[in-house]
CSV table of C-alpha atoms in Angstrom, one decimal:
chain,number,residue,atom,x,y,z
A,1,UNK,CA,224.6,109.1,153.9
A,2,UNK,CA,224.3,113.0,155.6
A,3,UNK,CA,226.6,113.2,158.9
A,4,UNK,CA,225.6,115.5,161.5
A,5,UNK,CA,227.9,116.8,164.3
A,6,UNK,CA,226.3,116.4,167.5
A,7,UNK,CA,224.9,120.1,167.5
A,8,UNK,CA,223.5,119.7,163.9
A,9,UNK,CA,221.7,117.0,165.2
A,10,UNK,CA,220.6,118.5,168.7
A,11,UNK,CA,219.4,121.5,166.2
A,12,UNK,CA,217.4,119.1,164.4
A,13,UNK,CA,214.8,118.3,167.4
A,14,UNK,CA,214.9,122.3,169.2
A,15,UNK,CA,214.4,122.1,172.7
A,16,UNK,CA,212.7,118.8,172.7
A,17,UNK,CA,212.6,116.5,175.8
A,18,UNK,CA,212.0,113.1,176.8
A,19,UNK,CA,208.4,112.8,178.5
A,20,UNK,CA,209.2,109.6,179.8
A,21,UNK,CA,210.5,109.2,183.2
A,22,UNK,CA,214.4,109.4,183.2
A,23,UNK,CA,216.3,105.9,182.5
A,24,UNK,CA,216.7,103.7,185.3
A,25,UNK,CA,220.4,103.0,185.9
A,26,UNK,CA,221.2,99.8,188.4
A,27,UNK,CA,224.6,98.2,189.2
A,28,UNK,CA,224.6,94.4,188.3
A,29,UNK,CA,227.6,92.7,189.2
A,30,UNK,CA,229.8,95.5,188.8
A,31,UNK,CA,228.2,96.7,186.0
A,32,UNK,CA,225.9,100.0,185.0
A,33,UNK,CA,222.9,98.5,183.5
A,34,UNK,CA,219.9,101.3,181.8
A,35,UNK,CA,217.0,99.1,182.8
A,36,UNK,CA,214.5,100.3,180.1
A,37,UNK,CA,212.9,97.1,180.4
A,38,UNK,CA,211.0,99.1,183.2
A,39,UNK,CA,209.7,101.7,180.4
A,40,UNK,CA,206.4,100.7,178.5
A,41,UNK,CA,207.3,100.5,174.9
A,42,UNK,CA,211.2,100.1,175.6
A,43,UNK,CA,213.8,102.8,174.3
A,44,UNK,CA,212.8,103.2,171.1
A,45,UNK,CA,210.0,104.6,172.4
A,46,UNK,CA,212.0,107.1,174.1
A,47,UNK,CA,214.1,108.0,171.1
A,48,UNK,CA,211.1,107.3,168.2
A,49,UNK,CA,208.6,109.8,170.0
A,50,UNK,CA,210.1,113.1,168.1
A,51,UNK,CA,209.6,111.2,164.9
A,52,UNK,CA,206.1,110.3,165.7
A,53,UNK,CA,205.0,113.8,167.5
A,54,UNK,CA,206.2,116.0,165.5
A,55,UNK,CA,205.5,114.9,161.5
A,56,UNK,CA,201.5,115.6,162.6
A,57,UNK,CA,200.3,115.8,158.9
A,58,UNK,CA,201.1,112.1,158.7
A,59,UNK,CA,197.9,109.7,159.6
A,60,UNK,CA,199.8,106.2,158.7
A,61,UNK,CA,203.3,105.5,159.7
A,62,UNK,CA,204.6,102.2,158.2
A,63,UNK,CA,207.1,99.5,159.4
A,64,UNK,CA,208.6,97.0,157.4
A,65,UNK,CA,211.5,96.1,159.1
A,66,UNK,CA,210.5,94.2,162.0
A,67,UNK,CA,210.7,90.2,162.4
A,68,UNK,CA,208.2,88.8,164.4
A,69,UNK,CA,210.5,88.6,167.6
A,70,UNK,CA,211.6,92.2,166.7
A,71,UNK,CA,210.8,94.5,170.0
A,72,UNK,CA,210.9,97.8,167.1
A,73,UNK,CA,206.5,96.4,166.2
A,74,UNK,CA,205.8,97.0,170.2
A,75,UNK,CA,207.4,100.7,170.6
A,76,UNK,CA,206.0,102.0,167.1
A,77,UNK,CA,202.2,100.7,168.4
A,78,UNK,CA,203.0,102.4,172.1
A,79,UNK,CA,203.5,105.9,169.8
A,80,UNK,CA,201.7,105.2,167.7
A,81,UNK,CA,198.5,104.5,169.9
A,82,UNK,CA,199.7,107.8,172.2
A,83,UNK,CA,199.3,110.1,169.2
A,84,UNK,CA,196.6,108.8,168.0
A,85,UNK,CA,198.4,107.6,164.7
A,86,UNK,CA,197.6,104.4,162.9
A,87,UNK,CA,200.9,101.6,162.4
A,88,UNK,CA,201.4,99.5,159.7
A,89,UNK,CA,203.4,96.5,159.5
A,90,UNK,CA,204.3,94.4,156.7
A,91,UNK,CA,205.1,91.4,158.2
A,92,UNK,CA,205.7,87.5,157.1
A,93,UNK,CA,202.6,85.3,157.6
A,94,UNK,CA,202.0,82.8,160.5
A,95,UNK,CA,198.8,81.5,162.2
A,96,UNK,CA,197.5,83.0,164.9
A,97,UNK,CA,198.5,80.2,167.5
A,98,UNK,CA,202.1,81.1,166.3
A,99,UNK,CA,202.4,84.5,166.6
A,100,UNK,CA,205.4,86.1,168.8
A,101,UNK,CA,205.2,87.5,172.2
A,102,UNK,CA,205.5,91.0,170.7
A,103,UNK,CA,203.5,90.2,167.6
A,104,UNK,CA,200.3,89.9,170.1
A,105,UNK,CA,201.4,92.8,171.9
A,106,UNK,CA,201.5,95.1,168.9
A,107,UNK,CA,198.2,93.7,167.5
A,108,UNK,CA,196.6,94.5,171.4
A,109,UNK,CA,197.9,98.0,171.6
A,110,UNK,CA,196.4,98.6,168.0
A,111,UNK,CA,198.7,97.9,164.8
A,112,UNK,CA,197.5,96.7,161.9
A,113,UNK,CA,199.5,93.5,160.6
A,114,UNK,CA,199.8,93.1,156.5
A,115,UNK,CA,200.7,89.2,156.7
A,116,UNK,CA,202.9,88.5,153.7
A,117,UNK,CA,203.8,85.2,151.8
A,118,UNK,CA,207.4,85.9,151.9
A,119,UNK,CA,209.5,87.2,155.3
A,120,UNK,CA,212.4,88.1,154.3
A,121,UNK,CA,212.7,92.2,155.5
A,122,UNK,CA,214.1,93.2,151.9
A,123,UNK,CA,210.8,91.9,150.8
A,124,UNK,CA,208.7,93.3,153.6
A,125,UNK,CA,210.4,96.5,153.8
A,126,UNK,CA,209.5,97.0,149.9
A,127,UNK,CA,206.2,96.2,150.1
A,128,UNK,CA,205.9,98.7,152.8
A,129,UNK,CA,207.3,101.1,150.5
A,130,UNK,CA,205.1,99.9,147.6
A,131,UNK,CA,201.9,100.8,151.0
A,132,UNK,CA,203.3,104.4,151.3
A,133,UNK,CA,203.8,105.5,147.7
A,134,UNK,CA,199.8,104.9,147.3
A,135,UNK,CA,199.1,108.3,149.5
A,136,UNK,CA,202.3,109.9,150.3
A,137,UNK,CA,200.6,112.6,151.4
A,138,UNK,CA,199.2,110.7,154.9
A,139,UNK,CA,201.9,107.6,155.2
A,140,UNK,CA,205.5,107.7,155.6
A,141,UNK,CA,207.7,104.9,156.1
A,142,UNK,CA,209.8,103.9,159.2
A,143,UNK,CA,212.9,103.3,157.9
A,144,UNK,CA,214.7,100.1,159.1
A,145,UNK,CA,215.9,100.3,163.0
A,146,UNK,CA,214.0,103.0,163.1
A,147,UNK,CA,217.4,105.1,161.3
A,148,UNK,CA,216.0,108.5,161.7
A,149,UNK,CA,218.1,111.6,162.4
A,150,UNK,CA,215.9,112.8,164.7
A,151,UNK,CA,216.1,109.3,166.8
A,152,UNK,CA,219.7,109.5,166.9
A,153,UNK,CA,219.9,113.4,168.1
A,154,UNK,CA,217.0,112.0,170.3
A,155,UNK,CA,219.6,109.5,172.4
A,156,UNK,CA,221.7,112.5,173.0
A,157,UNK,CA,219.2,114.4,174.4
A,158,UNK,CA,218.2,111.8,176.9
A,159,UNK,CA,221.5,110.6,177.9
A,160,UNK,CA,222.4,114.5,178.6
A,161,UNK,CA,219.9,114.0,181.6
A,162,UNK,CA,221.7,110.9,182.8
A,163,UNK,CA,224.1,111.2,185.4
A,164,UNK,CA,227.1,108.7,184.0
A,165,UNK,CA,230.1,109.5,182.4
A,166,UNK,CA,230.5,105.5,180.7
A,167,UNK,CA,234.1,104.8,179.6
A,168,UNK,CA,232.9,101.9,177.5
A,169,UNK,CA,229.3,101.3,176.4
A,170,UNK,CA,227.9,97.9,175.6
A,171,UNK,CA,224.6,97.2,173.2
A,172,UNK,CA,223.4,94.4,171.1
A,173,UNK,CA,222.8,95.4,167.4
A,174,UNK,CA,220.4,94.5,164.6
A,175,UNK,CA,220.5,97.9,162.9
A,176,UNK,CA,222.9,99.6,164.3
A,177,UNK,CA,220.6,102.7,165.2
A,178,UNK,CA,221.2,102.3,169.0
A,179,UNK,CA,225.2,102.0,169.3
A,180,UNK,CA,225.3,105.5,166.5
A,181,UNK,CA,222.9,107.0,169.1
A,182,UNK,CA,224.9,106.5,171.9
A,183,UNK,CA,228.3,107.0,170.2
A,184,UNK,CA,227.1,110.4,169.2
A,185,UNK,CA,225.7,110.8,173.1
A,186,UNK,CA,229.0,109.4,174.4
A,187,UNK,CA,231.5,110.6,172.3
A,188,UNK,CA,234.9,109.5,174.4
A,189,UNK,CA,233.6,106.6,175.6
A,190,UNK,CA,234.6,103.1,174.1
A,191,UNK,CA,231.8,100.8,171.9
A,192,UNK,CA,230.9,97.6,171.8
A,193,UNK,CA,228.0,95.2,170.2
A,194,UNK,CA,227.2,92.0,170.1
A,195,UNK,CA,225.4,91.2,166.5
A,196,UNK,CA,222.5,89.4,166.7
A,197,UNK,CA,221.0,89.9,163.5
A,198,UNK,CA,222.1,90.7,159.7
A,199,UNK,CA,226.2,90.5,159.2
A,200,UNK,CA,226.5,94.7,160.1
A,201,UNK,CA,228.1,96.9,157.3
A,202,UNK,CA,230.9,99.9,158.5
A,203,UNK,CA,227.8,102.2,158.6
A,204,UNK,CA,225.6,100.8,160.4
A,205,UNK,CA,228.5,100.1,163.3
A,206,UNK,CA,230.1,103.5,163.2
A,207,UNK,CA,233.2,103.0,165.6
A,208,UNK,CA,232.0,99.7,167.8
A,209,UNK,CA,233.9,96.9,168.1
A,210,UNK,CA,232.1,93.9,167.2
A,211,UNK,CA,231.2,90.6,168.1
A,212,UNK,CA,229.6,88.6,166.6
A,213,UNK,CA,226.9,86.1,168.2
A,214,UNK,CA,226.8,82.1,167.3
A,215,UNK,CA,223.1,82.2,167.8
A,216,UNK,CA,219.9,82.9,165.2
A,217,UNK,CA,218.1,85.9,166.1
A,218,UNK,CA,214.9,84.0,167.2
A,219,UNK,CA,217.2,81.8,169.4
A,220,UNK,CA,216.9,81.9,173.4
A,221,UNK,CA,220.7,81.7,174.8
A,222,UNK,CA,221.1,79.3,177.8
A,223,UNK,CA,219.6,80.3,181.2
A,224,UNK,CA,223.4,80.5,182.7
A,225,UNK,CA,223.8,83.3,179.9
A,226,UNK,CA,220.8,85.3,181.0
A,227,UNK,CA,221.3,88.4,182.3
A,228,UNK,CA,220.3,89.0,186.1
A,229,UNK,CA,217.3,91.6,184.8
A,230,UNK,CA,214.4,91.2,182.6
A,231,UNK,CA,215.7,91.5,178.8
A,232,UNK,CA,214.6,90.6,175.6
A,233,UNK,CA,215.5,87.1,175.6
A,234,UNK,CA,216.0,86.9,171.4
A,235,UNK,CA,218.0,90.6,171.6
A,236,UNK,CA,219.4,92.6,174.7
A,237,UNK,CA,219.8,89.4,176.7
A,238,UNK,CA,222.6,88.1,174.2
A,239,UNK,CA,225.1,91.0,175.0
A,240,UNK,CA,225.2,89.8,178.6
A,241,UNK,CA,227.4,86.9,178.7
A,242,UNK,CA,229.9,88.7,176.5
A,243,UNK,CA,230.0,91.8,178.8
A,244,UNK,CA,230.9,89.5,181.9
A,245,UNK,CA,233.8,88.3,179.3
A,246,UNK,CA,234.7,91.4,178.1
A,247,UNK,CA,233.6,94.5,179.8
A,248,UNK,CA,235.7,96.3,182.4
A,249,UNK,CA,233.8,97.2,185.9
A,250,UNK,CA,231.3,100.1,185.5
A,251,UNK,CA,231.0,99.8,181.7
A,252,UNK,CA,227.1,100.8,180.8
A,253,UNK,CA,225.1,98.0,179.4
A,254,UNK,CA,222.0,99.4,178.1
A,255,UNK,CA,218.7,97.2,177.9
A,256,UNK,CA,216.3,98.2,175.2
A,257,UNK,CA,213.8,96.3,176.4
């Protein structure tokens, strides 16, 4: 795996900016909390919209990595539908009466669902591969969390124009892609994630400290867990409970979504 310094990666998206409206950042019960809940298509659509403006020769961009709760299938098809790109997703079959919140979402804003016999995202994620290697030449493949290097030199250049100075940063984690972003954006600040999906390798969690969550990934926690914002209820919402545990007043909580 390459590793950038910070300016490597700042050099790799030029003088690139956010066009999104800056983050909102609201205190919640002592608590900095980035509410982009409030941003159509979530942070990765922030931090994904170098990736997807810039590669203009490609006409298909192609997702296997999402499961159906997965928020990642919602801020590829806001992009995607802005630059007038076409998404692919490989996804694991289900009938129409059963498909996710975001599932619906994705297909209304314009991606085109491959439904596949198996779900598991090794499987998915390959036959997404298997999709691209057809015509190179027009599709390229997302690869899983979005793990770009131009995402994570992306989350440095918005949290620049935030005005916080975090001494510990909380996230939940799937990939991994958001905590490296924001340990690269906040470098001497302290990390922490709360799992919620695969068991994360050294990688993927760079320097966070990590705990692990007792639920599935498609499970809702308990209403007296819920954070006191909207949040994902299967991802971002799950980090709450363990930053009123854990976190020390004014650590920055950041909601994807």
């Amino acid at each position: 795996m390459i590793s950038y310094t910070r300016e490597e990666y700042l050099d790799l998206i030029g003088d690139w900016e956010d066009p999104n409206p800056k983050p909102v950042l609201e205190e919640h019960e002592g608590f900095m909390v980035v509410r982009d809940d409030l941003l159509y298509g979530g942070t990765k659509a922030r931090v994904a919209d170098y990736l997807i403006k810039s590669n203009s020769d490609v006409e298909e961009w192609v997702y296997g990595g999402s499961p159906a709760n997965g928020y990642a299938q919602v801020s590829l098809s806001v992009l995607c539908q802005q630059y007038n790109k076409k998404l692919v997703l490989f996804m694991a079959e289900r009938k129409p009466e059963n498909y996710t919140k975001n599932q619906q979402l994705a297909l209304k804003i314009g991606a085109d669902i491959k439904w596949t016999k198996m779900g598991f995202l090794t499987h998915t994620t390959k036959l997404a591969a298997d999709y691209v290697n057809e015509e190179p030449g027009v599709r390229r493949l997302i690869p899983f969390g979005i793990n770009d290097p131009t995402v994570i030199a992306s989350f440095i250049r918005v949290c620049e124009n935030i005005d916080y100075n975090p001494l510990e940063v909380w996230t939940v984690a799937a990939s991994g892609t958001l905590t490296r972003g924001l340990q690269m954006a906040y470098p001497y600040a302290d990390h922490f994630v709360v799992e919620v999906g695969h068991k994360l390798q050294l990688h993927e969690v760079g320097k966070a400290w990590v705990f692990p969550h007792h639920l599935k990934f498609d499970q809702i926690p308990p209403e007296d867990e819920m954070p006191p914002y909207p949040s994902e209820p299967t991802y971002d919402a799950k980090v709450w409970s363990f930053v009123k545990k854990h976190a020390k007043p004014g650590a920055l909580v950041w909601n994807v979504a």
